[in-house]
Amino acid sequence: MPVFLFHILTGLAYGMFYFMIAASLTIILGVMNVVNLAHGAFFLIGGYITYSLVGSKVSFWLALLIAVVVMIILGIITEKVLITHVYGKEFEQVLLTFGLSFVIADTAKWIWGSESKALASPELLNFSLPFAEGLQFPVYRLSIVIVGLTIALLLWILENHTRIGAIIRAGVDDRDMVAALGINVRILFTGVFAFGVGVAGLSGALGAPLLGLYSGMDSDILVISLIVVVVGGLGSWKGSLLGAIIIGIIETLSKVYVPSLSMLIIFLIMMVVLLIRPQGLFGREVGT
Amino acid sequence: MRNTLFISTLLIALMIIGFFLLTDYGILLATEIAILAIFAMSLGLIIGYAGIISLGHAAFFGIGAYTIALLSEKMTNSYVLLITSVLLCAVIALITGAIFVRTSHFYFLMITLAFGQMVYALFFQSSWAGASDGLPVMADLNLGFGAIFNPEQYYFVMVSAFIIVYIFLRLYVHSPAGKITKGVMENEARMRSLGYNTRLYKLLTYTIAGALAGLAGSLYAFFNLFVTPDLTYWMFSGQVLIMVIIGGVGTLLGPAIGSAVYILLQNVISFYTDRWVLILGAILVTLVLVGRGGIVNWFQSLWTYLQQRRAKKHLSSTNHEIDNTYYKEDSKRGETV
């Protein structure tokens, strides 16, 4: 039983990690109506930047901060130069972000090579707590849960108690009306996209000690977070929270007990959710 | 119908001329292009005629290829292998598509991408499918006139398969079902209110596309005699999507031309650099920003432009005559008044 609980707790840590990526993806989708298929690539770059900085003797936390700032700048540039041309054009968006993910991922492969990289947990958190007989739970995983919960809390405060949150909520409901009320939607979109890419970079930095870094990771991460978004409902970060915890726990359990079928099981869960609720757990109809 | 006959005759003639003109390497490339053209046309069908974008179309290509490889250990009859493989892909497309088409556009993209990656993970992780190493194909392609070995034979078989698939798709697109599907793409609400079961037509098109992608994968398995999980990877789905975009969405031959351009570009560029994927992504981004509808549409707009110019010239000369007649009439009127 303790072993089973241990796996559940590990799954929860992975779930909170997926939540960070999926939430940023779903917020971009909800506010801007853009499926950002380059999200996994942004995640990977965030991780690689942190890895390189830590390698050149920068402390993990400073490296993480720099990575996030770089990603925010990259996000602003991407939105201003590329995404801005394809608003409202679904097909073009998909192709553009798809092409962009190829460019970013292959550039990353060029710079950092294709062999996988491991990054040690930051010293502050590099120890384990005794969990049960013979089981040690790494504190780093626990801290991921805490960071994930903090982000969820911040999103909740942002959404319900700030002016920006009110604008964003209104933007999800009726974008044209928000623009008509004199809100600068262009700046809002740039801000939301940069925020999303920043969180993707943050997840990459935090994920590097958890999962390591390897070329091809971008698509793995993208697919998992797309599944979380679909299960949770498009545009709903609360749905993503629930979806991420479900997917995280089930993925961990299936990897332990039936490793070769883990992806199949996750996919089947998505299919079952879609059969029962085609709009996802928390979703409303978007983009029909 | 007459057009179909004309284009098919032209394609067959091109196949024969190509055989005499192409070098050994050219024959090999043309064979590969023919297989990928079938694949690209199947994706072009659902994008251009049903208005749904799949990011996991390589799943069907891979399932088709793996079915051949796995079954070739047990049976050798090429027809049985091909039919089993295509039917299996059709059934999988039918079952998954039945759930996929219930959802809206964004979902469709995400779910097909997830589906493709799931199939990839399944082949990549399973020892019965050779895991990351892949599987050899044990059977030879034998269509009733001896096993096919040399490149010339492959060339004729694959290009003929491409022409047959093209004729089939052309007939389908111009059939009532094909036209209704196109109507669904253009205005789903109207078709629904006209009493059509719109999902059914989308599903039908998706199933046909899945089966044809499976056929392309099966032919590839016979051609390459080895299958790897990469055939189902999202990069491959992306590549075929790019072929469709290069050639032009909404036409049948466009994706086929796109696949030819793609393969030729890939061969030239990867000769000079390893960064083919980067260049591929850059091409895609550029095409989206400035491309306006792919090669076929460029030619079409060039054609309309030339026609318009000719019409303008014609018009200006007739205008001249009209001016003259007005003048004459005026002068006549002047006389009578």
XYZ file of C-alpha atoms in Angstrom:
625
model
C 0.000 0.000 0.000
C 2.699 2.550 0.850
C 4.282 1.764 -2.509
C 1.006 2.521 -4.236
C 0.654 5.803 -2.282
C 4.227 6.640 -3.189
C 3.401 6.267 -6.896
C 0.270 8.383 -6.466
C 2.373 11.130 -4.888
C 4.929 10.894 -7.706
C 2.067 11.078 -10.195
C 0.779 14.171 -8.432
C 4.201 15.813 -8.851
C 4.235 15.010 -12.579
C 0.631 16.169 -12.792
C 1.457 19.575 -11.291
C 4.362 19.811 -13.712
C 2.079 19.090 -16.686
C -0.389 21.600 -15.253
C 2.121 24.446 -15.612
C 2.660 23.764 -19.318
C -0.961 22.954 -20.091
C -2.259 26.021 -18.233
C -0.059 28.353 -20.267
C -1.132 26.586 -23.466
C -4.793 26.760 -22.585
C -4.686 30.442 -21.590
C -3.190 31.344 -24.976
C -5.880 29.233 -26.596
C -8.717 30.687 -24.546
C -7.790 34.346 -24.906
C -6.210 34.441 -28.356
C -7.857 31.439 -30.037
C -4.410 30.243 -31.098
C -3.222 26.653 -30.767
C 0.460 27.135 -30.107
C 2.100 23.974 -31.428
C 5.522 25.510 -30.723
C 4.842 25.332 -26.994
C 6.862 22.166 -26.528
C 9.780 23.766 -28.356
C 9.636 26.832 -26.078
C 9.612 24.477 -23.111
C 12.721 22.736 -24.413
C 14.607 25.995 -25.019
C 13.812 27.144 -21.471
C 15.292 23.902 -20.169
C 18.415 24.061 -22.359
C 19.154 27.683 -21.408
C 18.973 26.755 -17.717
C 21.180 23.728 -18.353
C 23.849 25.789 -20.124
C 23.840 28.519 -17.483
C 24.121 26.038 -14.615
C 26.932 24.396 -16.575
C 28.821 27.689 -16.570
C 28.539 28.000 -12.764
C 25.475 30.218 -12.528
C 23.225 29.267 -9.601
C 20.101 27.300 -10.562
C 17.678 29.987 -9.398
C 19.407 32.794 -11.282
C 19.605 30.554 -14.367
C 15.895 29.873 -14.044
C 15.139 33.594 -13.820
C 17.295 34.377 -16.874
C 15.658 31.555 -18.841
C 12.189 32.887 -18.062
C 13.157 36.452 -19.047
C 14.695 35.236 -22.317
C 11.564 33.225 -23.060
C 9.302 36.210 -22.375
C 11.339 38.304 -24.824
C 11.206 35.462 -27.359
C 7.460 35.263 -26.825
C 7.003 38.988 -27.483
C 9.085 38.791 -30.667
C 7.217 35.693 -31.896
C 3.835 37.324 -31.330
C 4.820 40.645 -32.894
C 6.605 39.215 -35.925
C 4.736 36.002 -36.718
C 1.528 35.237 -34.836
C 0.065 38.677 -35.504
C -0.325 37.784 -39.209
C -2.515 34.763 -38.615
C -5.181 35.824 -36.091
C -8.528 34.328 -36.998
C -6.959 32.049 -39.600
C -7.003 28.660 -37.983
C -5.261 26.689 -40.705
C -2.448 29.206 -41.090
C -1.911 29.330 -37.323
C -1.446 25.618 -37.148
C 1.034 25.572 -40.016
C 2.927 28.583 -38.710
C 3.361 27.307 -35.157
C 4.096 23.819 -36.491
C 6.847 25.195 -38.746
C 8.119 27.342 -35.906
C 8.406 24.310 -33.643
C 10.542 22.569 -36.308
C 12.795 25.604 -36.564
C 13.221 25.994 -32.794
C 13.649 22.288 -32.052
C 16.186 21.794 -34.840
C 18.113 24.906 -33.810
C 18.205 23.513 -30.268
C 19.519 20.209 -31.645
C 22.148 22.164 -33.563
C 23.329 24.077 -30.488
C 22.969 21.455 -27.771
C 23.323 18.231 -29.777
C 20.988 15.252 -29.807
C 22.326 13.304 -26.797
C 20.237 13.660 -23.645
C 21.308 15.947 -20.828
C 20.841 15.533 -17.106
C 20.670 18.442 -14.691
C 21.076 17.940 -10.929
C 18.401 19.321 -8.641
C 19.412 22.630 -7.034
C 21.443 22.027 -3.851
C 18.818 23.579 -1.613
C 16.340 20.853 -2.606
C 18.698 18.005 -3.408
C 17.719 15.607 -0.633
C 14.974 13.089 0.026
C 12.434 12.611 2.777
C 11.889 9.127 4.209
C 8.479 8.022 3.002
C 8.158 4.411 4.093
C 10.467 1.460 4.461
C 13.031 1.642 1.701
C 11.260 4.518 -0.034
C 12.667 8.043 -0.235
C 10.625 10.834 -1.730
C 12.800 13.506 -3.413
C 12.079 16.970 -2.034
C 12.490 18.399 -5.517
C 9.297 16.649 -6.628
C 7.512 18.006 -3.584
C 8.650 21.501 -4.496
C 7.239 21.053 -8.020
C 3.863 20.386 -6.414
C 4.240 23.556 -4.368
C 5.279 25.661 -7.375
C 2.347 24.254 -9.374
C -0.104 25.065 -6.574
C 1.386 28.564 -6.277
C 0.851 29.146 -9.986
C -2.723 27.886 -9.685
C -3.277 30.275 -6.769
C -1.723 33.180 -8.683
C -3.926 32.422 -11.701
C -6.968 32.330 -9.449
C -6.122 35.700 -7.862
C -5.247 37.158 -11.252
C -8.481 35.944 -12.773
C -10.875 36.885 -9.993
C -9.368 39.850 -8.192
C -7.503 41.976 -10.704
C -8.457 44.277 -13.551
C -6.285 42.328 -16.007
C -8.064 39.138 -15.009
C -11.429 40.754 -15.633
C -10.265 41.916 -19.072
C -8.952 38.453 -19.896
C -12.174 36.788 -18.776
C -14.146 39.248 -20.860
C -11.765 38.639 -23.768
C -12.427 34.907 -23.651
C -16.185 35.534 -23.728
C -16.360 38.240 -26.383
C -13.188 39.586 -27.898
C -14.862 42.126 -30.214
C -16.822 43.649 -27.334
C -13.647 44.091 -25.282
C -11.985 45.844 -28.204
C -15.073 48.024 -28.657
C -14.873 49.054 -24.997
C -11.493 50.628 -25.682
C -9.201 47.934 -24.354
C -6.041 47.614 -26.435
C -6.474 44.013 -27.516
C -3.154 43.990 -29.361
C -1.169 44.686 -26.199
C -3.338 42.220 -24.291
C -2.574 39.495 -26.842
C 1.156 40.197 -26.831
C 1.118 40.114 -23.042
C -0.820 36.863 -22.837
C 1.396 35.161 -25.407
C 4.589 36.346 -23.679
C 3.184 35.177 -20.337
C 2.358 31.767 -21.796
C 5.790 31.340 -23.360
C 7.387 32.535 -20.111
C 5.547 29.860 -18.133
C 6.547 27.268 -20.762
C 10.178 28.344 -20.248
C 9.743 28.169 -16.470
C 8.352 24.636 -16.799
C 11.310 23.717 -18.981
C 13.755 25.029 -16.381
C 11.968 23.255 -13.527
C 11.450 20.121 -15.598
C 15.121 19.710 -16.529
C 16.144 18.195 -13.141
C 12.928 16.138 -13.096
C 12.971 14.586 -16.581
C 16.306 15.501 -18.127
C 16.499 17.083 -21.571
C 16.602 15.326 -24.917
C 15.875 16.166 -28.501
C 12.355 15.040 -29.341
C 11.224 16.018 -25.847
C 9.380 18.988 -27.341
C 6.831 16.748 -29.068
C 6.426 14.463 -26.036
C 5.694 17.447 -23.822
C 3.457 19.095 -26.407
C 1.372 15.954 -26.867
C 0.945 15.354 -23.125
C -0.080 18.958 -22.558
C -2.483 18.889 -25.523
C -4.098 15.794 -24.030
C -4.362 17.572 -20.659
C -5.942 20.594 -22.363
C -8.409 18.408 -24.292
C -9.380 16.427 -21.180
C -9.721 19.573 -19.069
C -11.555 21.640 -21.672
C -10.163 24.254 -24.042
C -9.393 27.601 -22.467
C -10.055 26.541 -18.884
C -7.002 26.485 -16.610
C -9.078 24.925 -13.829
C -9.892 22.099 -16.228
C -6.192 21.814 -16.987
C -5.449 21.501 -13.256
C -7.863 18.609 -12.857
C -6.865 17.068 -16.196
C -3.155 17.327 -15.389
C -3.536 15.636 -11.997
C -5.590 12.811 -13.542
C -3.161 12.322 -16.436
C -0.084 12.649 -14.199
C -1.239 10.007 -11.730
C -2.511 7.581 -14.356
C 0.633 7.991 -16.452
C 2.876 7.247 -13.474
C 0.845 4.223 -12.406
C 0.698 2.798 -15.932
C 4.426 3.375 -16.416
C 5.067 1.366 -13.262
C 2.657 -1.492 -13.930
C 2.284 -1.703 -17.759
C 5.153 0.354 -19.211
C 4.636 -0.448 -22.896
C 0.975 0.570 -22.824
C 1.260 3.847 -20.886
C 0.678 6.083 -23.892
C -2.207 3.913 -25.086
C -3.896 4.144 -21.680
C -3.590 7.940 -21.580
C -5.004 8.141 -25.086
C -7.923 5.866 -24.174
C -8.718 8.081 -21.172
C -8.853 11.055 -23.510
C -11.183 9.159 -25.843
C -13.477 8.173 -22.976
C -13.658 11.770 -21.725
C -14.452 12.959 -25.241
C -17.157 10.334 -25.652
C -18.875 11.436 -22.452
C -18.112 15.160 -22.639
C -16.963 16.213 -26.141
C -16.068 19.679 -24.798
C -13.795 18.358 -22.021
C -14.374 18.314 -18.263
C -14.590 22.081 -17.706
C -14.913 23.168 -21.306
C -17.361 25.196 -23.311
C -17.718 24.906 -27.078
C -14.866 26.846 -28.654
C -14.136 27.428 -32.298
C -16.979 25.457 -33.860
C -15.506 12.322 -66.918
C -13.797 13.180 -70.191
C -11.344 15.241 -68.214
C -10.566 12.280 -65.962
C -9.863 10.142 -69.018
C -7.683 12.857 -70.523
C -5.623 13.431 -67.383
C -5.192 9.702 -66.744
C -3.977 9.169 -70.311
C -1.594 12.075 -69.847
C -0.280 10.611 -66.574
C 0.224 7.177 -68.151
C 2.059 8.804 -71.055
C 4.208 10.730 -68.573
C 4.991 7.501 -66.741
C 6.234 5.879 -69.962
C 8.159 8.950 -71.111
C 9.636 9.252 -67.591
C 10.834 5.668 -67.786
C 12.899 6.412 -70.902
C 14.163 9.835 -69.809
C 15.008 9.272 -66.139
C 18.387 8.065 -64.893
C 18.615 5.157 -62.444
C 18.569 7.576 -59.544
C 15.670 9.465 -61.110
C 13.643 6.246 -61.335
C 14.247 5.632 -57.632
C 13.194 9.157 -56.713
C 10.104 8.970 -58.939
C 9.068 5.729 -57.235
C 9.404 7.335 -53.815
C 7.508 10.389 -55.025
C 4.667 8.209 -56.358
C 4.245 6.530 -52.955
C 4.366 9.795 -51.038
C 2.029 11.385 -53.578
C -0.643 8.817 -52.658
C -0.069 9.695 -49.003
C -0.178 13.450 -49.676
C -3.319 13.141 -51.796
C -5.080 11.286 -48.975
C -4.291 14.119 -46.553
C -5.159 16.691 -49.230
C -8.554 15.018 -49.531
C -9.571 15.634 -45.909
C -8.041 19.118 -45.762
C -9.217 20.369 -49.124
C -12.538 18.569 -49.477
C -13.745 18.014 -45.920
C -12.079 21.012 -44.265
C -10.561 19.054 -41.390
C -6.867 19.168 -40.580
C -5.169 16.082 -39.232
C -1.783 16.359 -37.548
C -1.481 12.617 -37.098
C -2.000 11.305 -40.592
C 1.318 9.441 -40.517
C -0.323 7.090 -37.992
C -2.224 5.421 -40.842
C 0.843 5.323 -43.077
C 2.727 3.637 -40.241
C -0.062 1.214 -39.372
C -0.230 0.216 -43.039
C 3.521 -0.314 -43.226
C 3.698 -2.232 -39.934
C 0.758 -4.444 -40.875
C 2.676 -5.584 -43.960
C 5.856 -6.138 -41.975
C 4.147 -8.043 -39.147
C 1.957 -10.204 -41.389
C 4.718 -10.921 -43.902
C 6.161 -13.399 -41.400
C 2.989 -15.482 -41.747
C 1.748 -14.983 -45.311
C 3.254 -14.113 -48.638
C 0.378 -13.307 -50.986
C 0.785 -9.602 -51.778
C -2.887 -9.055 -52.565
C -4.002 -10.550 -49.243
C -1.414 -8.466 -47.403
C -2.378 -5.238 -49.161
C -6.118 -5.739 -48.748
C -5.781 -6.694 -45.057
C -3.608 -3.693 -44.393
C -5.873 -1.200 -46.178
C -8.999 -2.627 -44.534
C -7.381 -2.479 -41.106
C -6.507 1.190 -41.640
C -10.034 1.900 -42.843
C -11.529 0.266 -39.752
C -9.200 2.140 -37.393
C -9.964 5.408 -39.191
C -13.678 4.649 -38.963
C -13.611 3.928 -35.223
C -11.326 6.789 -34.185
C -12.889 9.157 -36.695
C -16.355 8.461 -35.291
C -15.176 10.037 -32.034
C -12.941 12.690 -33.632
C -15.607 14.219 -35.902
C -17.893 14.864 -32.943
C -15.468 17.533 -31.817
C -14.724 20.978 -33.189
C -11.718 22.082 -35.237
C -9.176 22.806 -32.511
C -9.962 19.549 -30.818
C -9.581 17.677 -34.065
C -6.012 18.918 -34.528
C -4.998 18.133 -30.985
C -6.635 14.735 -30.900
C -5.198 13.586 -34.222
C -1.754 14.740 -33.070
C -2.192 12.788 -29.844
C -3.448 9.780 -31.815
C -0.376 9.833 -34.046
C 1.980 10.042 -31.091
C 0.136 7.237 -29.357
C 0.622 4.961 -32.365
C 4.277 6.033 -32.429
C 4.715 5.221 -28.730
C 2.988 1.872 -29.229
C 5.397 0.787 -31.986
C 8.374 2.406 -30.271
C 7.767 0.683 -26.914
C 6.535 -2.737 -28.036
C 8.978 -5.575 -28.505
C 6.576 -7.445 -30.826
C 6.930 -4.514 -33.232
C 10.710 -4.457 -33.000
C 10.640 -1.414 -30.656
C 12.921 1.418 -31.735
C 14.825 -0.773 -34.243
C 11.831 -1.478 -36.469
C 11.042 -4.594 -38.463
C 12.132 -6.118 -41.783
C 9.525 -7.032 -44.391
C 9.766 -10.741 -45.186
C 7.525 -10.967 -48.257
C 8.238 -9.739 -51.793
C 5.773 -7.704 -53.765
C 4.201 -10.111 -56.213
C 1.153 -8.982 -58.136
C 0.733 -12.166 -60.120
C 3.561 -11.751 -62.607
C 6.594 -12.725 -60.549
C 8.305 -11.145 -57.564
C 9.317 -7.552 -58.067
C 12.975 -6.808 -57.480
C 14.501 -4.237 -59.750
C 13.863 -0.476 -59.590
C 12.188 -0.320 -63.013
C 9.505 -2.783 -61.922
C 8.935 -0.870 -58.692
C 8.663 2.316 -60.711
C 5.873 0.984 -62.905
C 3.962 -0.598 -60.013
C 4.114 2.468 -57.746
C 3.379 5.034 -60.436
C 0.467 2.892 -61.681
C -0.826 2.689 -58.113
C -0.605 6.465 -57.913
C -2.594 6.868 -61.151
C -5.259 4.407 -59.980
C -5.608 6.231 -56.641
C -5.802 9.537 -58.475
C -8.614 8.291 -60.746
C -10.432 6.857 -57.736
C -10.174 10.151 -55.823
C -11.292 12.142 -58.837
C -14.358 9.968 -59.227
C -15.073 10.237 -55.497
C -14.718 14.016 -55.412
C -17.109 14.392 -58.338
C -19.600 11.862 -56.961
C -22.688 13.087 -55.055
C -21.068 12.058 -51.743
C -17.917 14.013 -52.590
C -19.900 17.091 -53.533
C -21.950 16.932 -50.342
C -18.723 16.682 -48.328
C -17.417 19.782 -50.032
C -20.708 21.501 -49.248
C -20.283 20.532 -45.595
C -16.830 22.115 -45.612
C -18.109 25.347 -47.093
C -21.225 25.715 -44.959
C -21.894 23.009 -42.426
C -24.960 24.675 -40.892
C -26.667 25.006 -44.256
C -25.980 21.398 -45.246
C -27.313 20.274 -41.876
C -30.486 22.264 -42.314
C -30.860 20.731 -45.775
C -31.166 17.416 -43.975
C -27.709 15.943 -44.519
C -25.958 14.063 -41.760
C -22.827 16.204 -41.999
C -20.738 14.138 -39.585
C -21.352 11.020 -41.646
C -19.839 12.605 -44.756
C -16.838 13.902 -42.837
C -16.370 10.445 -41.358
C -16.644 8.820 -44.783
C -13.953 11.116 -46.176
C -11.729 10.577 -43.142
C -12.078 6.802 -43.501
C -11.170 6.903 -47.198
C -8.177 9.102 -46.412
C -7.068 6.732 -43.641
C -7.362 3.712 -45.943
C -5.382 5.423 -48.732
C -2.674 6.545 -46.301
C -2.542 2.909 -45.198
C -2.166 1.844 -48.825
C 0.704 4.297 -49.275
C 2.343 2.913 -46.118
C 1.878 -0.674 -47.314
C 3.458 0.114 -50.685
C 6.291 1.875 -48.881
C 6.871 -1.236 -46.763
C 7.212 -3.347 -49.927
C 9.472 -0.744 -51.510
C 11.750 -0.125 -48.527
C 11.553 -3.686 -47.100
C 12.054 -2.219 -43.627
C 9.746 -0.268 -41.323
C 10.659 1.948 -38.363
C 8.570 3.848 -35.773
C 9.619 7.106 -37.483
C 6.966 6.389 -40.128
C 4.330 7.311 -37.548
C 6.180 10.234 -35.951
C 4.584 13.708 -35.963
C 7.533 15.006 -37.972
C 6.359 12.792 -40.813
C 2.762 13.994 -40.416
C 4.194 17.494 -40.599
C 6.193 16.682 -43.707
C 3.178 15.384 -45.579
C 1.218 18.427 -44.438
C 3.959 20.565 -45.961
C 3.709 18.616 -49.230
C -0.001 19.444 -49.310
C 0.670 23.112 -48.585
C 3.457 23.402 -51.165
C 1.228 21.890 -53.822
C -1.982 23.642 -52.890
C -4.999 22.862 -50.744
C -8.301 22.136 -52.465
C -6.929 20.382 -55.535
C -6.243 16.700 -56.073
C -3.016 16.837 -58.036
C -1.638 19.727 -55.947
C -0.486 17.551 -53.048
C 1.071 15.112 -55.542
C 3.059 17.929 -57.155
C 3.907 19.138 -53.660
C 5.361 15.756 -52.761
C 7.528 15.817 -55.899
C 8.831 19.304 -55.097
C 9.384 18.291 -51.493
C 11.377 15.135 -52.293
C 13.527 16.964 -54.846
C 14.175 19.851 -52.418
C 15.012 17.430 -49.639
C 17.489 15.594 -51.829
C 19.208 18.780 -52.927
C 19.264 20.485 -49.525
C 20.301 17.488 -47.426
C 23.216 17.083 -49.804
C 24.575 20.407 -48.548
C 23.476 20.556 -44.912
C 22.239 18.477 -41.972
C 19.801 21.189 -40.960
C 17.039 19.996 -43.274
C 14.365 20.126 -40.527
C 15.237 23.746 -39.740
C 14.974 24.710 -43.406
C 11.740 22.727 -43.666
C 10.220 24.682 -40.781
C 11.411 27.954 -42.279
C 9.848 27.012 -45.638
C 6.564 26.266 -43.895
C 6.573 29.575 -41.980
C 7.434 31.494 -45.163
C 4.758 29.702 -47.187
C 2.159 30.604 -44.566
C 3.188 34.267 -44.460
C 3.647 34.870 -48.208
C 2.697 31.613 -49.968
C -0.970 32.213 -50.840
C -2.198 28.779 -51.701
C 0.659 26.705 -53.101
C 2.137 25.959 -56.503
C -1.064 24.891 -58.236
C -2.741 28.115 -57.183
C 0.239 30.187 -58.357
C -0.178 28.689 -61.801
C -3.901 29.171 -61.623
C -3.555 32.845 -60.666
C -0.950 33.301 -63.399
C -3.373 31.684 -65.834
C -6.303 33.909 -64.731
C -4.009 36.935 -64.892
C -3.038 36.108 -68.483
C -6.664 35.439 -69.377
C -7.703 38.733 -67.849
C -5.039 40.563 -69.770
C -6.182 38.974 -72.964
C -9.794 39.748 -72.100
C -8.809 43.348 -71.329
C -7.109 43.753 -74.689
C -10.116 42.235 -76.337
C -12.413 44.438 -74.283
C -10.541 47.648 -75.057
C -10.693 46.937 -78.789
C -14.419 46.190 -78.615
C -14.903 49.281 -76.474
C -13.391 51.244 -79.267
C -15.951 49.884 -81.664
C -18.748 50.635 -79.243
C -17.497 54.208 -78.895
C -17.585 54.527 -82.627
C -21.105 53.233 -82.891
C -22.221 55.628 -80.197
C -20.643 58.398 -82.094
C -22.389 57.268 -85.248
C -25.722 56.986 -83.451
C -25.229 60.421 -81.950
C -24.449 61.841 -85.273
C -27.475 60.088 -86.724
C -29.635 61.450 -83.953
C -28.217 64.831 -84.630
C -29.284 64.506 -88.183
C -32.820 63.482 -87.365
C -33.229 66.283 -84.798
